[in-house]
Short mmCIF file of C-alpha atoms and ligand atoms in Angstrom, two decimals:
data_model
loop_
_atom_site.label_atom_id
_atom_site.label_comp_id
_atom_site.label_asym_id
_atom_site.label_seq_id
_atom_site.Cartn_x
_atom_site.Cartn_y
_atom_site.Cartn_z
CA UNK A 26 40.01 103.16 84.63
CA UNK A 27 36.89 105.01 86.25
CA UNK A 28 35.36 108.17 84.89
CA UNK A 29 35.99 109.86 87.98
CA UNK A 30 39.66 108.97 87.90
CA UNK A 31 39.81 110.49 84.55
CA UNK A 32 37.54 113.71 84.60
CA UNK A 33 38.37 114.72 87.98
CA UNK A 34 41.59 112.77 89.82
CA UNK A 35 41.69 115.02 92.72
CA UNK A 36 38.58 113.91 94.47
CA UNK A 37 39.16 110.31 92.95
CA UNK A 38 42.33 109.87 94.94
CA UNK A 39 40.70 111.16 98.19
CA UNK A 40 37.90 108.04 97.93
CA UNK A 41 40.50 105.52 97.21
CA UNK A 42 42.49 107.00 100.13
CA UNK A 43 39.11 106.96 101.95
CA UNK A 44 38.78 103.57 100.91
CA UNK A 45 41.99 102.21 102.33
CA UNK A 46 41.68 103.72 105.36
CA UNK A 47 38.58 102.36 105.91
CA UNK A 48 40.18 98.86 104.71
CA UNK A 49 42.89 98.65 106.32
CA UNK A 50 41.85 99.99 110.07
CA UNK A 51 39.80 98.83 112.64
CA UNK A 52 36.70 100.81 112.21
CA UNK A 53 35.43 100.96 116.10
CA UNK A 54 33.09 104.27 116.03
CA UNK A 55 29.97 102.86 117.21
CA UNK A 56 27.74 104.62 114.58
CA UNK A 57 29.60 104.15 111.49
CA UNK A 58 28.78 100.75 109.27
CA UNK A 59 29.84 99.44 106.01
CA UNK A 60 26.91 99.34 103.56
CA UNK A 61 26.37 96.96 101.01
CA UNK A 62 26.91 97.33 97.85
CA UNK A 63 23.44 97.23 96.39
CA UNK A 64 22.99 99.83 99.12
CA UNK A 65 26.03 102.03 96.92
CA UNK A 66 24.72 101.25 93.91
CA UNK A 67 21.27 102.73 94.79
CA UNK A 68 22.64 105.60 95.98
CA UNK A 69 25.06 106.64 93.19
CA UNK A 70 21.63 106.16 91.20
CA UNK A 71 20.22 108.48 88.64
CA UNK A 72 17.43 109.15 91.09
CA UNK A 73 19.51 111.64 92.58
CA UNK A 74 18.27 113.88 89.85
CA UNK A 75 14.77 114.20 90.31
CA UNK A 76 13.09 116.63 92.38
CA UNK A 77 9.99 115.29 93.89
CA UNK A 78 8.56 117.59 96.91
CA UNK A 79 5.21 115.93 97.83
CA UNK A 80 4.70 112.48 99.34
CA UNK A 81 3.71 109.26 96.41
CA UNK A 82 1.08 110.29 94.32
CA UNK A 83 1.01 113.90 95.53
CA UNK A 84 3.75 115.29 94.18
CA UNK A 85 4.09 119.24 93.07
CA UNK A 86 6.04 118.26 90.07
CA UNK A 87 5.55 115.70 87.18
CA UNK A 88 7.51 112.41 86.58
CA UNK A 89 6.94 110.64 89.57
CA UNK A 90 6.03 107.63 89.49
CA UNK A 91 8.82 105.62 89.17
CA UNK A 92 9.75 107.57 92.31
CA UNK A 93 6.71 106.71 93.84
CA UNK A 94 7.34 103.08 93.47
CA UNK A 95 11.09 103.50 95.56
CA UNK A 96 9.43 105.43 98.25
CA UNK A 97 6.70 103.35 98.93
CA UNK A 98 8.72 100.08 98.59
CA UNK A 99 10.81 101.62 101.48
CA UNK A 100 7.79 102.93 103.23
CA UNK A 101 6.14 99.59 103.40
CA UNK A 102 9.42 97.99 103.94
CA UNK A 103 10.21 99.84 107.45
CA UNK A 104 6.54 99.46 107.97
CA UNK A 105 6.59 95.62 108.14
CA UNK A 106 10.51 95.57 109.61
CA UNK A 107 9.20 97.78 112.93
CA UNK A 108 5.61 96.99 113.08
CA UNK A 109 5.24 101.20 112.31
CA UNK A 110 1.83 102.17 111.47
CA UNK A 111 2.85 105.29 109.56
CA UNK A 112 6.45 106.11 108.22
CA UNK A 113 8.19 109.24 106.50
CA UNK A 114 10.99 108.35 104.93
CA UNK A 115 12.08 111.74 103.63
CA UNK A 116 14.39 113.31 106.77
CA UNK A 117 17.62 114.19 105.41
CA UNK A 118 19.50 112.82 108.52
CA UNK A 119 19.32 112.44 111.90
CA UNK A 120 18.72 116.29 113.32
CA UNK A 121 16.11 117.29 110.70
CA UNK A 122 14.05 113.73 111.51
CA UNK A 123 14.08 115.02 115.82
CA UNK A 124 13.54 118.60 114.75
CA UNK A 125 10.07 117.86 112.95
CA UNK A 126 9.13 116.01 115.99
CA UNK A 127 9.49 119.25 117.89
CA UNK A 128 7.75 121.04 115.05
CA UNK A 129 4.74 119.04 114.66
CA UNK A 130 4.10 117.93 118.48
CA UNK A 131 4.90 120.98 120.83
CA UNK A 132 5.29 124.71 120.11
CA UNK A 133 7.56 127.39 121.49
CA UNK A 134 8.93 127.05 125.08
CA UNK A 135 7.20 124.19 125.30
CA UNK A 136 8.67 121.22 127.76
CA UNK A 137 10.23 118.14 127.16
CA UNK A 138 12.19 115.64 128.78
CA UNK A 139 15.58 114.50 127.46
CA UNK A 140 19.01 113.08 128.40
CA UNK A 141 22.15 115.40 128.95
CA UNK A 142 24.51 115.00 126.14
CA UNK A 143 27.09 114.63 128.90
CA UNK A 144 25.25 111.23 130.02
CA UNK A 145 25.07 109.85 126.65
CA UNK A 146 21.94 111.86 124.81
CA UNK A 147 22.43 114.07 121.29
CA UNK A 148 22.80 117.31 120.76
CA UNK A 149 19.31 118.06 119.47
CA UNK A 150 18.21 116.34 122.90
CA UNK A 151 17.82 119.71 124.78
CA UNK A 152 21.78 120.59 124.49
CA UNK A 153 21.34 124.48 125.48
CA UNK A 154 23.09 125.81 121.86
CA UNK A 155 21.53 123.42 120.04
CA UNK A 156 17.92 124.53 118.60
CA UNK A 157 16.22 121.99 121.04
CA UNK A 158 17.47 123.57 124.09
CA UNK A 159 16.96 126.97 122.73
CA UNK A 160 13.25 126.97 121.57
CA UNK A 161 12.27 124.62 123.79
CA UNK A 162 11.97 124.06 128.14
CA UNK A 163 14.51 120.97 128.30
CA UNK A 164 13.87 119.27 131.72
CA UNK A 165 17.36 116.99 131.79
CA UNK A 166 17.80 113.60 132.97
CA UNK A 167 20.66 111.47 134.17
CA UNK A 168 21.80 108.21 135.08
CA UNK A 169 22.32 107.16 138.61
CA UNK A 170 25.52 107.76 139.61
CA UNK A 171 26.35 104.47 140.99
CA UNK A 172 24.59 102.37 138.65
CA UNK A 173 25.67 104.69 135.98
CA UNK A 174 22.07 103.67 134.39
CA UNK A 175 18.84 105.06 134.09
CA UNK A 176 17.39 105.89 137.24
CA UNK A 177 13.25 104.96 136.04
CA UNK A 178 12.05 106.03 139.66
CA UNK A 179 13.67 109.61 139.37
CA UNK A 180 12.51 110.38 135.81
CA UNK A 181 9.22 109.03 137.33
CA UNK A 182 9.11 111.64 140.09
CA UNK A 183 10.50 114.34 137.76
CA UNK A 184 8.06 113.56 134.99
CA UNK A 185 5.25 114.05 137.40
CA UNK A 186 6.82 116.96 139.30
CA UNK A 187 7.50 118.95 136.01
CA UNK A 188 4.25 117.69 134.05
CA UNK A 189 6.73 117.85 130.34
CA UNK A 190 4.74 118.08 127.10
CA UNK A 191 7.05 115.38 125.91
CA UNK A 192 9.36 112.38 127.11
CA UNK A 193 12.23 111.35 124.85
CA UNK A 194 14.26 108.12 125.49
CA UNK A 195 16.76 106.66 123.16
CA UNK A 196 20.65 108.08 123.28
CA UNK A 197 23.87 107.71 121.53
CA UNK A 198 26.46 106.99 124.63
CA UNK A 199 24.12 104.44 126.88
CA UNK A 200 25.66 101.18 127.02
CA UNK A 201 21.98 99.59 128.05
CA UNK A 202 18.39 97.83 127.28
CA UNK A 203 16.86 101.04 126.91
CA UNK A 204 13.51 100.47 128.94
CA UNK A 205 10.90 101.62 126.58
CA UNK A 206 7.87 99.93 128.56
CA UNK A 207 8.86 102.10 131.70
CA UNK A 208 8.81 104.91 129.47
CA UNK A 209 5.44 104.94 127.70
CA UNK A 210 4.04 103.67 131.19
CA UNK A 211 5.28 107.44 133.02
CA UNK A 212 4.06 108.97 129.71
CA UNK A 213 0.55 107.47 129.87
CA UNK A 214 0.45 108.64 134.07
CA UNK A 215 1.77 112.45 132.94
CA UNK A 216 -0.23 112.59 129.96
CA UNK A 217 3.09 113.52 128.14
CA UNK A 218 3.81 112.65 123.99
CA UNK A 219 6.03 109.36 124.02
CA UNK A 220 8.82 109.79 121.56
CA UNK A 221 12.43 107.33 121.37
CA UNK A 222 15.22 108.28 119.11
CA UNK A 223 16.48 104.28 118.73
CA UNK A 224 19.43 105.82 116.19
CA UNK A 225 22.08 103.55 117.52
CA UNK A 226 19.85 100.68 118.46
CA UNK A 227 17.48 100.17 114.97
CA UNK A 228 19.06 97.43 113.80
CA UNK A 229 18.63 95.68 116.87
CA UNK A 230 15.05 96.68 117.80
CA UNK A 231 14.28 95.35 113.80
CA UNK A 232 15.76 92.48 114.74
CA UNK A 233 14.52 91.60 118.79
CA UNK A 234 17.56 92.01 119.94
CA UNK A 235 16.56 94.81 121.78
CA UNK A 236 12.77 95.94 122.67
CA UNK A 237 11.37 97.81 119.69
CA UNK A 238 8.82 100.55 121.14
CA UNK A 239 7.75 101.33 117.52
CA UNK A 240 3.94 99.57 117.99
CA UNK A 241 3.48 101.48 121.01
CA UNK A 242 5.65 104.76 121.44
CA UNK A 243 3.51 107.86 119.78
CA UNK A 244 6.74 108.66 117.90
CA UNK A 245 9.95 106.72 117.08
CA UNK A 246 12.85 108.79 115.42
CA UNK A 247 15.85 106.76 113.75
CA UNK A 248 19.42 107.27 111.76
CA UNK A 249 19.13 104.32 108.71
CA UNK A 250 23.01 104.14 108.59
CA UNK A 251 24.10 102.87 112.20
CA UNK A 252 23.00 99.27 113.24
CA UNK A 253 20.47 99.20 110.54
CA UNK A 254 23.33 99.41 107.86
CA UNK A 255 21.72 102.11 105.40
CA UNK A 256 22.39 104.82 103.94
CA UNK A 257 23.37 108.02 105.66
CA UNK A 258 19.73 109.43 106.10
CA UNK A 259 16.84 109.33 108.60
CA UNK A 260 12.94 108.18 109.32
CA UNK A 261 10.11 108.77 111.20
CA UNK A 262 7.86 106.37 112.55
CA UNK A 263 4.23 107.08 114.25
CA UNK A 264 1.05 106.34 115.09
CA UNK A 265 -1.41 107.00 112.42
CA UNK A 266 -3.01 109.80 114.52
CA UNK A 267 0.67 111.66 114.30
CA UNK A 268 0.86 110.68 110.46
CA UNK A 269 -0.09 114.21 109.05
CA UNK A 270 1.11 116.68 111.82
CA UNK A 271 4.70 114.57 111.07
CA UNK A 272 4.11 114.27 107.64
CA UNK A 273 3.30 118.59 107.53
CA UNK A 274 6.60 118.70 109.53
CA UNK A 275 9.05 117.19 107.08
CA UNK A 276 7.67 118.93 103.82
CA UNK A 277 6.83 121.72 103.56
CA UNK A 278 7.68 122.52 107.40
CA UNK A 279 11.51 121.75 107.21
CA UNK A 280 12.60 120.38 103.97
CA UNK A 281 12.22 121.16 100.06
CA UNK A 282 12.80 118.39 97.85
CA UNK A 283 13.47 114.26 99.38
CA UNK A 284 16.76 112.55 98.13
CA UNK A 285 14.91 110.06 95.92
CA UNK A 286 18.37 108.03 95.61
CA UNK A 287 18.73 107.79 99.15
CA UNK A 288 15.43 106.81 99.71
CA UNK A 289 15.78 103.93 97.15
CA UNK A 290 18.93 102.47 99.29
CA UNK A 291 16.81 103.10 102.35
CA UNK A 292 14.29 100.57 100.55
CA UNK A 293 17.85 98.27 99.42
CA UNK A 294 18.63 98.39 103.30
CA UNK A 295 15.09 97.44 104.84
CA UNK A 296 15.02 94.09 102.53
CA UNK A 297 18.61 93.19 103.09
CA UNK A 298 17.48 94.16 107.57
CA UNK A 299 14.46 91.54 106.61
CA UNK A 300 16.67 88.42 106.15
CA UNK A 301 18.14 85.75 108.44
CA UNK A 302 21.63 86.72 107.64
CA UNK A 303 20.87 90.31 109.38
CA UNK A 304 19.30 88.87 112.69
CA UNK A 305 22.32 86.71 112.40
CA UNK A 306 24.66 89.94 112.19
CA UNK A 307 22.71 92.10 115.10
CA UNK A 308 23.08 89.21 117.03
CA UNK A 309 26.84 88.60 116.74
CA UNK A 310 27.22 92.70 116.84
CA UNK A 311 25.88 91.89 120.98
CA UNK A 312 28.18 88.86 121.26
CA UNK A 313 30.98 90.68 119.80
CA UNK A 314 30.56 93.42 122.40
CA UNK A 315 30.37 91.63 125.18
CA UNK A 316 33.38 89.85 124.37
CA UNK A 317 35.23 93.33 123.62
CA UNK A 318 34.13 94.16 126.98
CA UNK A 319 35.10 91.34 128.77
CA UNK A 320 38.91 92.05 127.39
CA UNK A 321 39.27 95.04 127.84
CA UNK A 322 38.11 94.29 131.50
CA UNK A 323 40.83 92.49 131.73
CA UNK A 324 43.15 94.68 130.21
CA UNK A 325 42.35 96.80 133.60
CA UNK A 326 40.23 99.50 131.67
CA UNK A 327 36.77 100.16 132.96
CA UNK A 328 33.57 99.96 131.24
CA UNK A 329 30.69 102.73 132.43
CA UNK A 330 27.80 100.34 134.06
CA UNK A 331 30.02 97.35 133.86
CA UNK A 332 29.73 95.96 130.38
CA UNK A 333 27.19 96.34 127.84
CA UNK A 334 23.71 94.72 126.46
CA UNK A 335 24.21 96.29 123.37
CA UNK A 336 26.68 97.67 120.51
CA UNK A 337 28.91 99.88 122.27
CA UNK A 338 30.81 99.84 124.78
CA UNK A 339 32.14 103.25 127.12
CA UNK A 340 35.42 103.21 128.37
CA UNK A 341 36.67 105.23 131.75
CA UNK A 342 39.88 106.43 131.59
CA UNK A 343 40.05 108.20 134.44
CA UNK A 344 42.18 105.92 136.63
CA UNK A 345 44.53 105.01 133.45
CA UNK A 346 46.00 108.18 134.17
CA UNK A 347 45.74 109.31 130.10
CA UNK A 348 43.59 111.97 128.10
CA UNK A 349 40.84 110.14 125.84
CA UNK A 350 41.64 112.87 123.47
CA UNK A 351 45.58 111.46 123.25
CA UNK A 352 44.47 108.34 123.41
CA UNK A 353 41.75 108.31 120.73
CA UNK A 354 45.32 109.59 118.42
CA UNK A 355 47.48 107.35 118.84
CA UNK A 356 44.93 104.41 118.81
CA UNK A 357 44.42 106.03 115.15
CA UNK A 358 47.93 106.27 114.56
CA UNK A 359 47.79 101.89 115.47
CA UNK A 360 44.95 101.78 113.00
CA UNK A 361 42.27 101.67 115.85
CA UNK A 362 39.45 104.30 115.13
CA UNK A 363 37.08 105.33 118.09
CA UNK A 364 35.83 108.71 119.41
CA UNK A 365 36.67 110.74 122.66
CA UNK A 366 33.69 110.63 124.89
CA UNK A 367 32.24 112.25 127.98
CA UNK A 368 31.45 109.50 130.53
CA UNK A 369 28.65 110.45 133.36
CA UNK A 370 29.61 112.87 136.00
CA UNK A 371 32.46 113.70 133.78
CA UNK A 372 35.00 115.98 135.43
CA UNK A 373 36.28 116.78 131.86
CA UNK A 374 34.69 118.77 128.89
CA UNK A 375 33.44 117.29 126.05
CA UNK A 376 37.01 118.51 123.96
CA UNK A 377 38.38 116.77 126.73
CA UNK A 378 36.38 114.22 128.19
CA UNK A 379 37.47 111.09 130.50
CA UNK A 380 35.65 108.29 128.02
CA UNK A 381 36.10 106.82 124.58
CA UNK A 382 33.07 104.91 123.09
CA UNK A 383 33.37 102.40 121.02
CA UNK A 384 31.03 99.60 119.03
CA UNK A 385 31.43 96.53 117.23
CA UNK A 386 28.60 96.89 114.06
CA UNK A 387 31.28 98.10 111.40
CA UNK A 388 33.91 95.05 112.15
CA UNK A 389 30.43 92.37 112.92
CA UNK A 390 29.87 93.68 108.95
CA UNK A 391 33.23 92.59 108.32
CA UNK A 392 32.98 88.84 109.65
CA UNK A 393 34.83 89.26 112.63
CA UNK A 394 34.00 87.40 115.66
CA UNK A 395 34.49 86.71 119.49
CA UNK A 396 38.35 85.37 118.68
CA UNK A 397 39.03 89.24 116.77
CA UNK A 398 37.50 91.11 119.27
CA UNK A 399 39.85 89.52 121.81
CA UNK A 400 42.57 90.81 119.79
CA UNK A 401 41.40 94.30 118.99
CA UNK A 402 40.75 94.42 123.50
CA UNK A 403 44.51 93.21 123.87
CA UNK A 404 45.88 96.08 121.22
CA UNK A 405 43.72 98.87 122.98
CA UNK A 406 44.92 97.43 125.85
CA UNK A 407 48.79 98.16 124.98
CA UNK A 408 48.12 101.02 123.57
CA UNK A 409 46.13 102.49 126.69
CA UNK A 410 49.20 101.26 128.55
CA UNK A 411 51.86 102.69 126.58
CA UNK A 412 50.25 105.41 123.89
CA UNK A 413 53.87 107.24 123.60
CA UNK A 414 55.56 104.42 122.64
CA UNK A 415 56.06 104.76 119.11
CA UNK A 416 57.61 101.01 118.63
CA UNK A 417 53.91 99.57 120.05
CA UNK A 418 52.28 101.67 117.73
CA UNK A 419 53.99 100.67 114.62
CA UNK A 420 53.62 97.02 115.92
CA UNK A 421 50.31 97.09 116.57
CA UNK A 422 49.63 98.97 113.19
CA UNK A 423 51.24 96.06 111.50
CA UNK A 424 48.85 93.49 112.93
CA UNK A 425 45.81 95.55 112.53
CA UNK A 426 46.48 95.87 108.62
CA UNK A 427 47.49 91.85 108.73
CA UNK A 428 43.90 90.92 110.47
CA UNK A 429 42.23 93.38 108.14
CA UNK A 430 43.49 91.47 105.15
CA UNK A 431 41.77 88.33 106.39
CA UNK A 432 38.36 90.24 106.49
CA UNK A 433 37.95 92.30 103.11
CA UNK A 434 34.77 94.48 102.72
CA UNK A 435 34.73 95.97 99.32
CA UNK A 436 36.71 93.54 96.59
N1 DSN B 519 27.19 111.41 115.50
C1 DSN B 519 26.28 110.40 115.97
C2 DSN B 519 26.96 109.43 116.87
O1 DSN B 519 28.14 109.21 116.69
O2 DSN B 519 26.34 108.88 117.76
C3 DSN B 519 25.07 110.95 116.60
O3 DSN B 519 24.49 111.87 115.77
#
């Protein structure tokens, strides 16, 4: 029996409920992963107790230095795995890491260029209630609405139209080679900083599956726990003339003390991204897509742009005659977890959008391959068909737990 079970059975029974769900469904969210279990291990570390504001070897309080050694190990880990000439590994998550790029490179009401949320950016990428669109002059982007892909010669002419302080590629809903070259080349004519947020996409720009604009972007933001398959945290990458202004931004600009046990599963993650199994996985979490894709096509469900180069994978519903939002339940209630989405041009709201997304890194971390995806496209298929029929649902929920059996994560 575990300690937890014994000194406090309430919140055990919600992780083993936690746990089952997570066993026993078909985990599509595109930015949710399985980590490893060296990954867990570091993280439910002592290290969590230490408080160690400062960066290695300049640290306000004593008893560092075994923390020193798991900070630069995971420092000098991302450093090799991107090609990054400076990293801070200290941002909490996501949101703090892009806010202390607005803190260190622009100032108040400052401009910057950025994606609509609607068209597949973040939140912190301009959206008007979120801090970014409220301190700062967000010029917004889109996609081409035929295409339904970047446009490079509009953001060109807007870039040098609007003369932004700041460019920022890199999104959470873009199906897409992201191109970073195009990017850094309209920076360099606008004279603007060059920042990507590759969240979704690490794993694969660690890996070449997708261009990594780490050696030559002036800033590269990044989640560690989506395709990179670490823990729920964040890191900054930069040019060594961006080191300290970045550095200054993190502590003592935005955050008090680092958590020292995440950071040591950050350093767990970067080996475990380092070796041939996990150039093996990114590249079967691509295959796997495209196969998803290529099933649901011909389930009759529509993918934004027309497949995918990547991870994920948007679907339009707007010709299925359904709500995503109903959708997204009942495919829960068959074991299927994905996420309402907006799609581009969206005639919806974002409670009630026209898309789901979905990804294949959580069930590529399971083992499953071309022959499963096929499988899962066939089941969304029914269900996207039929979501009120309760019979389908049961049935479908059966098979999903049976083909879960066959691909265990945690024994
Ligand atoms: N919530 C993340 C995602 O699902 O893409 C972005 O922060």
């Amino acid at each position: 029996m575990s300690i937890l079970s014994e000194k406090d059975p309430e919140i055990y029974k919600s992780i083993q409920c936690e746990k089952e769900r997570q066993m026993d469904g078909i985990e599509l969210i595109a930015s949710e992963n399985y980590v490893s279990e060296a990954v867990l291990e570091a993280m439910g570390s002592i290290m969590t107790n230490k408080y160690s504001e400062g960066y290695p070897g300049k640290r306000y309080y004593a008893g560092n230095e075994c923390i020193d050694v798991a900070e630069n190990l995971a420092i000098d880990r991302a450093k090799e795995l991107f090609g990054a000439a400076h990293v801070n590994v200290q941002p909490l998550s996501g949101s703090p890491a892009n806010q202390a790029v607005y803190f260190a490179l622009l100032e108040r009401g400052d401009s910057f260029m950025g994606l609509d949320l609607d068209m597949g950016g973040h939140i912190t990428h301009g959206l008007k209630i979120n801090f970014s669109g409220r301190y700062y002059d967000h010029i917004s982007y889109g996609v081409d609405k035929e295409t339904e892909m970047l446009d490079m010669d509009a953001i060109r002419k807007s870039a040098k139209e609007k003369k932004p302080k700041m460019i920022l590629s890199g999104y959470t809903a873009y199906p897409r080679e992201v191109p970073f070259k195009e990017f850094r080349e309209i920076c360099d004519e606008v004279g603007a900083f060059c920042w990507a947020d590759i969240a979704h996409i690490a794993g694969l720009c660690a890996t070449g599956y997708h261009e990594n604009p780490v050696p030559y972007f002036d800033v590269v933001t990044t989640t560690t726990h989506k395709t990179l398959r670490g823990p729920r945290a964040a890191m900054i990458m930069c040019k060594e003339e961006f080191a300290a202004k970045i550095d200054k931004a993190i502590f003592p600009g935005l955050q008090g003390g680092p958590h020292d046990h995440i950071n040591a599963a950050k350093a767990v993650a970067f080996k475990e991204a380092m070796q041939p199994e996990f150039k093996e996985y990114s590249g079967q979490i691509i295959k796997n897509a495209k196969s998803l894709g290529e099933e649901l096509q011909a389930q009759g469900i529509r993918l934004v742009s027309g497949g995918t180069d990547n991870h994920l994978l948007l679907l339009d519903l707007t010709k299925t005659g359904q709500r995503a939002k109903h959708l997204v339940e009942q495919l829960d209630k068959a074991g299927i977890c994905t996420n309402k989405n907006t799609i581009p041009y969206d005639t919806g709201t974002p409670w009630d959008p026209n898309g789901i997304r979905i990804g294949t890194p959580a069930l590529t971390t399971r083992g499953m391959k071309e022959s499963e995806m096929k499988m899962v496209g066939e089941w969304i298929g029914q269900v996207v068909k039929s979501p009120d029929d309760n019979a389908l649902i049961e049935k479908v929920n059966a098979e999903v737990k049976e083909l879960c059996q066959q691909f265990i994560i945690y024994k």
